[in-house]
Amino acid sequence: MRHVADIPHPEMKLTLLAWNGKYLLKCEQGPFEQTYKVAELDLLGGDAELPQVLDEAFVAAVLRRFAEMRTDFGDALERHDLV
């Protein structure tokens, strides 16, 4: 796996990796992680095109999903009296 870039963002860590003919966009916030895989051939301009994909709507959706993940995990812990 090859590290391509760290993409600055104030609310999460964004890392772009290349592996096995795919780009992997790894989004991390605290203990939670989301990974998006894109075939290298789908980005004809190479990894330079990826920042265009990271528009406001996409980033907002990723952040909402992190909030949902925290809620889901917290709810599961409460159901089993683990908090």
mmCIF file of N, CA and C in Angstrom:
data_model
loop_
_atom_site.group_PDB
_atom_site.id
_atom_site.type_symbol
_atom_site.label_atom_id
_atom_site.label_comp_id
_atom_site.label_asym_id
_atom_site.label_seq_id
_atom_site.Cartn_x
_atom_site.Cartn_y
_atom_site.Cartn_z
ATOM 1 N N MET A 1 0.848 -1.165 0.000
ATOM 2 C CA MET A 1 0.000 0.000 0.000
ATOM 3 C C MET A 1 0.898 1.235 0.000
ATOM 4 N N ARG A 2 0.570 2.182 -0.868
ATOM 5 C CA ARG A 2 1.389 3.388 -1.006
ATOM 6 C C ARG A 2 0.616 4.601 -0.506
ATOM 7 N N HIS A 3 1.249 5.377 0.353
ATOM 8 C CA HIS A 3 0.672 6.625 0.843
ATOM 9 C C HIS A 3 0.806 7.672 -0.262
ATOM 10 N N VAL A 4 -0.310 8.264 -0.665
ATOM 11 C CA VAL A 4 -0.294 9.255 -1.734
ATOM 12 C C VAL A 4 -0.324 10.666 -1.159
ATOM 13 N N ALA A 5 -1.232 10.905 -0.203
ATOM 14 C CA ALA A 5 -1.350 12.262 0.337
ATOM 15 C C ALA A 5 -2.146 12.277 1.622
ATOM 16 N N ASP A 6 -1.853 13.256 2.442
ATOM 17 C CA ASP A 6 -2.705 13.631 3.564
ATOM 18 C C ASP A 6 -3.448 14.870 3.106
ATOM 19 N N ILE A 7 -4.750 14.864 3.282
ATOM 20 C CA ILE A 7 -5.573 15.982 2.839
ATOM 21 C C ILE A 7 -6.047 16.731 4.082
ATOM 22 N N PRO A 8 -5.642 17.982 4.216
ATOM 23 C CA PRO A 8 -5.989 18.721 5.428
ATOM 24 C C PRO A 8 -7.502 18.937 5.571
ATOM 25 N N HIS A 9 -7.985 18.725 6.779
ATOM 26 C CA HIS A 9 -9.374 19.024 7.114
ATOM 27 C C HIS A 9 -9.439 19.263 8.618
ATOM 28 N N PRO A 10 -10.194 20.278 9.064
ATOM 29 C CA PRO A 10 -10.210 20.608 10.488
ATOM 30 C C PRO A 10 -10.971 19.624 11.378
ATOM 31 N N GLU A 11 -11.878 18.815 10.808
ATOM 32 C CA GLU A 11 -12.723 17.961 11.639
ATOM 33 C C GLU A 11 -12.428 16.474 11.546
ATOM 34 N N MET A 12 -11.581 16.078 10.604
ATOM 35 C CA MET A 12 -11.267 14.661 10.468
ATOM 36 C C MET A 12 -9.924 14.516 9.763
ATOM 37 N N LYS A 13 -9.371 13.328 9.870
ATOM 38 C CA LYS A 13 -8.123 13.021 9.178
ATOM 39 C C LYS A 13 -8.478 12.353 7.853
ATOM 40 N N LEU A 14 -7.945 12.887 6.763
ATOM 41 C CA LEU A 14 -8.179 12.326 5.439
ATOM 42 C C LEU A 14 -6.852 11.873 4.862
ATOM 43 N N THR A 15 -6.793 10.608 4.464
ATOM 44 C CA THR A 15 -5.579 10.032 3.900
ATOM 45 C C THR A 15 -5.918 9.373 2.579
ATOM 46 N N LEU A 16 -5.110 9.652 1.563
ATOM 47 C CA LEU A 16 -5.280 9.012 0.273
ATOM 48 C C LEU A 16 -4.176 7.983 0.098
ATOM 49 N N LEU A 17 -4.589 6.749 -0.194
ATOM 50 C CA LEU A 17 -3.656 5.644 -0.385
ATOM 51 C C LEU A 17 -3.889 5.047 -1.768
ATOM 52 N N ALA A 18 -2.909 4.360 -2.299
ATOM 53 C CA ALA A 18 -3.049 3.624 -3.555
ATOM 54 C C ALA A 18 -2.686 2.174 -3.281
ATOM 55 N N TRP A 19 -3.526 1.277 -3.791
ATOM 56 C CA TRP A 19 -3.264 -0.143 -3.553
ATOM 57 C C TRP A 19 -4.042 -0.977 -4.564
ATOM 58 N N ASN A 20 -3.362 -1.869 -5.210
ATOM 59 C CA ASN A 20 -3.989 -2.872 -6.065
ATOM 60 C C ASN A 20 -4.921 -2.260 -7.121
ATOM 61 N N GLY A 21 -4.464 -1.192 -7.774
ATOM 62 C CA GLY A 21 -5.257 -0.583 -8.831
ATOM 63 C C GLY A 21 -6.392 0.296 -8.348
ATOM 64 N N LYS A 22 -6.395 0.628 -7.062
ATOM 65 C CA LYS A 22 -7.458 1.454 -6.490
ATOM 66 C C LYS A 22 -6.857 2.579 -5.654
ATOM 67 N N TYR A 23 -7.599 3.666 -5.571
ATOM 68 C CA TYR A 23 -7.309 4.696 -4.583
ATOM 69 C C TYR A 23 -8.219 4.432 -3.402
ATOM 70 N N LEU A 24 -7.686 4.555 -2.213
ATOM 71 C CA LEU A 24 -8.477 4.421 -1.003
ATOM 72 C C LEU A 24 -8.461 5.758 -0.289
ATOM 73 N N LEU A 25 -9.637 6.310 -0.064
ATOM 74 C CA LEU A 25 -9.761 7.534 0.716
ATOM 75 C C LEU A 25 -10.190 7.117 2.107
ATOM 76 N N LYS A 26 -9.313 7.314 3.058
ATOM 77 C CA LYS A 26 -9.561 6.903 4.439
ATOM 78 C C LYS A 26 -9.919 8.147 5.240
ATOM 79 N N CYS A 27 -11.109 8.144 5.830
ATOM 80 C CA CYS A 27 -11.607 9.248 6.645
ATOM 81 C C CYS A 27 -11.666 8.750 8.087
ATOM 82 N N GLU A 28 -11.036 9.495 8.999
ATOM 83 C CA GLU A 28 -10.999 9.071 10.402
ATOM 84 C C GLU A 28 -11.425 10.218 11.303
ATOM 85 N N GLN A 29 -12.212 9.860 12.308
ATOM 86 C CA GLN A 29 -12.605 10.816 13.334
ATOM 87 C C GLN A 29 -12.713 10.044 14.640
ATOM 88 N N GLY A 30 -11.780 10.323 15.549
ATOM 89 C CA GLY A 30 -11.743 9.573 16.801
ATOM 90 C C GLY A 30 -11.563 8.094 16.513
ATOM 91 N N PRO A 31 -12.378 7.241 17.162
ATOM 92 C CA PRO A 31 -12.220 5.795 16.970
ATOM 93 C C PRO A 31 -12.931 5.253 15.727
ATOM 94 N N PHE A 32 -13.556 6.140 14.947
ATOM 95 C CA PHE A 32 -14.346 5.695 13.804
ATOM 96 C C PHE A 32 -13.632 5.973 12.485
ATOM 97 N N GLU A 33 -13.891 5.111 11.502
ATOM 98 C CA GLU A 33 -13.212 5.202 10.214
ATOM 99 C C GLU A 33 -14.182 4.838 9.086
ATOM 100 N N GLN A 34 -14.079 5.576 7.987
ATOM 101 C CA GLN A 34 -14.806 5.267 6.766
ATOM 102 C C GLN A 34 -13.775 5.190 5.645
ATOM 103 N N THR A 35 -13.890 4.205 4.783
ATOM 104 C CA THR A 35 -12.966 4.071 3.670
ATOM 105 C C THR A 35 -13.758 3.968 2.370
ATOM 106 N N TYR A 36 -13.347 4.763 1.401
ATOM 107 C CA TYR A 36 -13.956 4.764 0.082
ATOM 108 C C TYR A 36 -12.918 4.278 -0.914
ATOM 109 N N LYS A 37 -13.285 3.297 -1.730
ATOM 110 C CA LYS A 37 -12.365 2.746 -2.729
ATOM 111 C C LYS A 37 -12.826 3.181 -4.114
ATOM 112 N N VAL A 38 -11.875 3.665 -4.909
ATOM 113 C CA VAL A 38 -12.160 4.123 -6.268
ATOM 114 C C VAL A 38 -11.121 3.505 -7.190
ATOM 115 N N ALA A 39 -11.567 2.885 -8.260
ATOM 116 C CA ALA A 39 -10.629 2.328 -9.233
ATOM 117 C C ALA A 39 -9.792 3.451 -9.831
ATOM 118 N N GLU A 40 -8.502 3.209 -9.969
ATOM 119 C CA GLU A 40 -7.610 4.227 -10.546
ATOM 120 C C GLU A 40 -8.096 4.653 -11.927
ATOM 121 N N LEU A 41 -8.680 3.741 -12.681
ATOM 122 C CA LEU A 41 -9.164 4.055 -14.025
ATOM 123 C C LEU A 41 -10.373 4.986 -14.013
ATOM 124 N N ASP A 42 -11.097 5.039 -12.878
ATOM 125 C CA ASP A 42 -12.252 5.938 -12.775
ATOM 126 C C ASP A 42 -11.829 7.397 -12.639
ATOM 127 N N LEU A 43 -10.598 7.631 -12.249
ATOM 128 C CA LEU A 43 -10.071 8.994 -12.142
ATOM 129 C C LEU A 43 -9.020 9.167 -13.221
ATOM 130 N N LEU A 44 -9.453 9.554 -14.393
ATOM 131 C CA LEU A 44 -8.546 9.632 -15.536
ATOM 132 C C LEU A 44 -7.419 10.627 -15.314
ATOM 133 N N GLY A 45 -7.662 11.636 -14.493
ATOM 134 C CA GLY A 45 -6.625 12.624 -14.192
ATOM 135 C C GLY A 45 -5.757 12.200 -13.025
ATOM 136 N N GLY A 46 -5.905 10.961 -12.577
ATOM 137 C CA GLY A 46 -5.120 10.467 -11.450
ATOM 138 C C GLY A 46 -5.610 11.053 -10.134
ATOM 139 N N ASP A 47 -4.768 10.958 -9.131
ATOM 140 C CA ASP A 47 -5.175 11.390 -7.795
ATOM 141 C C ASP A 47 -5.406 12.900 -7.713
ATOM 142 N N ALA A 48 -4.985 13.648 -8.715
ATOM 143 C CA ALA A 48 -5.215 15.098 -8.730
ATOM 144 C C ALA A 48 -6.707 15.425 -8.830
ATOM 145 N N GLU A 49 -7.516 14.506 -9.347
ATOM 146 C CA GLU A 49 -8.954 14.737 -9.469
ATOM 147 C C GLU A 49 -9.695 14.549 -8.150
ATOM 148 N N LEU A 50 -9.118 13.826 -7.227
ATOM 149 C CA LEU A 50 -9.843 13.490 -6.005
ATOM 150 C C LEU A 50 -10.281 14.703 -5.193
ATOM 151 N N PRO A 51 -9.488 15.741 -5.046
ATOM 152 C CA PRO A 51 -9.966 16.890 -4.264
ATOM 153 C C PRO A 51 -11.286 17.475 -4.789
ATOM 154 N N GLN A 52 -11.570 17.341 -6.079
ATOM 155 C CA GLN A 52 -12.847 17.813 -6.623
ATOM 156 C C GLN A 52 -14.014 17.024 -6.039
ATOM 157 N N VAL A 53 -13.783 15.753 -5.792
ATOM 158 C CA VAL A 53 -14.822 14.890 -5.231
ATOM 159 C C VAL A 53 -15.128 15.293 -3.787
ATOM 160 N N LEU A 54 -14.131 15.807 -3.099
ATOM 161 C CA LEU A 54 -14.292 16.170 -1.694
ATOM 162 C C LEU A 54 -14.948 17.542 -1.554
ATOM 163 N N ASP A 55 -16.099 17.688 -2.191
ATOM 164 C CA ASP A 55 -16.805 18.958 -2.115
ATOM 165 C C ASP A 55 -17.579 19.056 -0.805
ATOM 166 N N GLU A 56 -18.255 20.194 -0.605
ATOM 167 C CA GLU A 56 -18.978 20.441 0.647
ATOM 168 C C GLU A 56 -20.017 19.376 0.940
ATOM 169 N N ALA A 57 -20.760 18.972 -0.074
ATOM 170 C CA ALA A 57 -21.829 17.987 0.130
ATOM 171 C C ALA A 57 -21.261 16.637 0.562
ATOM 172 N N PHE A 58 -20.171 16.188 -0.077
ATOM 173 C CA PHE A 58 -19.568 14.908 0.281
ATOM 174 C C PHE A 58 -19.029 14.948 1.703
ATOM 175 N N VAL A 59 -18.286 15.995 2.035
ATOM 176 C CA VAL A 59 -17.693 16.111 3.371
ATOM 177 C C VAL A 59 -18.791 16.184 4.435
ATOM 178 N N ALA A 60 -19.860 16.920 4.161
ATOM 179 C CA ALA A 60 -20.969 17.010 5.119
ATOM 180 C C ALA A 60 -21.598 15.640 5.349
ATOM 181 N N ALA A 61 -21.746 14.853 4.282
ATOM 182 C CA ALA A 61 -22.320 13.512 4.413
ATOM 183 C C ALA A 61 -21.411 12.607 5.236
ATOM 184 N N VAL A 62 -20.104 12.700 5.016
ATOM 185 C CA VAL A 62 -19.155 11.894 5.795
ATOM 186 C C VAL A 62 -19.247 12.268 7.276
ATOM 187 N N LEU A 63 -19.298 13.552 7.569
ATOM 188 C CA LEU A 63 -19.377 13.995 8.969
ATOM 189 C C LEU A 63 -20.698 13.559 9.608
ATOM 190 N N ARG A 64 -21.799 13.617 8.861
ATOM 191 C CA ARG A 64 -23.088 13.132 9.391
ATOM 192 C C ARG A 64 -23.008 11.646 9.705
ATOM 193 N N ARG A 65 -22.344 10.900 8.803
ATOM 194 C CA ARG A 65 -22.218 9.460 9.018
ATOM 195 C C ARG A 65 -21.406 9.168 10.277
ATOM 196 N N PHE A 66 -20.359 9.968 10.527
ATOM 197 C CA PHE A 66 -19.600 9.794 11.763
ATOM 198 C C PHE A 66 -20.503 10.016 12.979
ATOM 199 N N ALA A 67 -21.342 11.041 12.934
ATOM 200 C CA ALA A 67 -22.266 11.297 14.041
ATOM 201 C C ALA A 67 -23.216 10.110 14.232
ATOM 202 N N GLU A 68 -23.712 9.557 13.112
ATOM 203 C CA GLU A 68 -24.586 8.387 13.193
ATOM 204 C C GLU A 68 -23.848 7.183 13.775
ATOM 205 N N MET A 69 -22.596 7.007 13.389
ATOM 206 C CA MET A 69 -21.800 5.893 13.904
ATOM 207 C C MET A 69 -21.639 6.016 15.423
ATOM 208 N N ARG A 70 -21.343 7.234 15.895
ATOM 209 C CA ARG A 70 -21.193 7.446 17.342
ATOM 210 C C ARG A 70 -22.490 7.120 18.062
ATOM 211 N N THR A 71 -23.613 7.583 17.506
ATOM 212 C CA THR A 71 -24.920 7.328 18.112
ATOM 213 C C THR A 71 -25.221 5.834 18.128
ATOM 214 N N ASP A 72 -25.024 5.166 17.003
ATOM 215 C CA ASP A 72 -25.302 3.724 16.916
ATOM 216 C C ASP A 72 -24.476 2.936 17.932
ATOM 217 N N PHE A 73 -23.193 3.283 18.032
ATOM 218 C CA PHE A 73 -22.321 2.549 18.943
ATOM 219 C C PHE A 73 -22.709 2.834 20.393
ATOM 220 N N GLY A 74 -22.989 4.092 20.703
ATOM 221 C CA GLY A 74 -23.422 4.447 22.055
ATOM 222 C C GLY A 74 -24.710 3.748 22.437
ATOM 223 N N ASP A 75 -25.663 3.702 21.499
ATOM 224 C CA ASP A 75 -26.930 3.001 21.752
ATOM 225 C C ASP A 75 -26.692 1.515 22.019
ATOM 226 N N ALA A 76 -25.807 0.891 21.268
ATOM 227 C CA ALA A 76 -25.507 -0.533 21.464
ATOM 228 C C ALA A 76 -24.885 -0.767 22.838
ATOM 229 N N LEU A 77 -23.975 0.126 23.237
ATOM 230 C CA LEU A 77 -23.366 -0.005 24.561
ATOM 231 C C LEU A 77 -24.421 0.116 25.657
ATOM 232 N N GLU A 78 -25.330 1.073 25.489
ATOM 233 C CA GLU A 78 -26.397 1.254 26.501
ATOM 234 C C GLU A 78 -27.325 0.052 26.561
ATOM 235 N N ARG A 79 -27.671 -0.518 25.405
ATOM 236 C CA ARG A 79 -28.566 -1.686 25.403
ATOM 237 C C ARG A 79 -27.993 -2.848 26.190
ATOM 238 N N HIS A 80 -26.693 -2.918 26.249
ATOM 239 C CA HIS A 80 -26.044 -4.026 26.937
ATOM 240 C C HIS A 80 -25.422 -3.604 28.259
ATOM 241 N N ASP A 81 -25.880 -2.435 28.758
ATOM 242 C CA ASP A 81 -25.423 -1.900 30.049
ATOM 243 C C ASP A 81 -23.902 -1.858 30.163
ATOM 244 N N LEU A 82 -23.245 -1.379 29.097
ATOM 245 C CA LEU A 82 -21.791 -1.308 29.101
ATOM 246 C C LEU A 82 -21.280 0.111 29.321
ATOM 247 N N VAL A 83 -22.183 1.044 29.557
ATOM 248 C CA VAL A 83 -21.769 2.422 29.869
ATOM 249 C C VAL A 83 -22.439 2.887 31.139
#
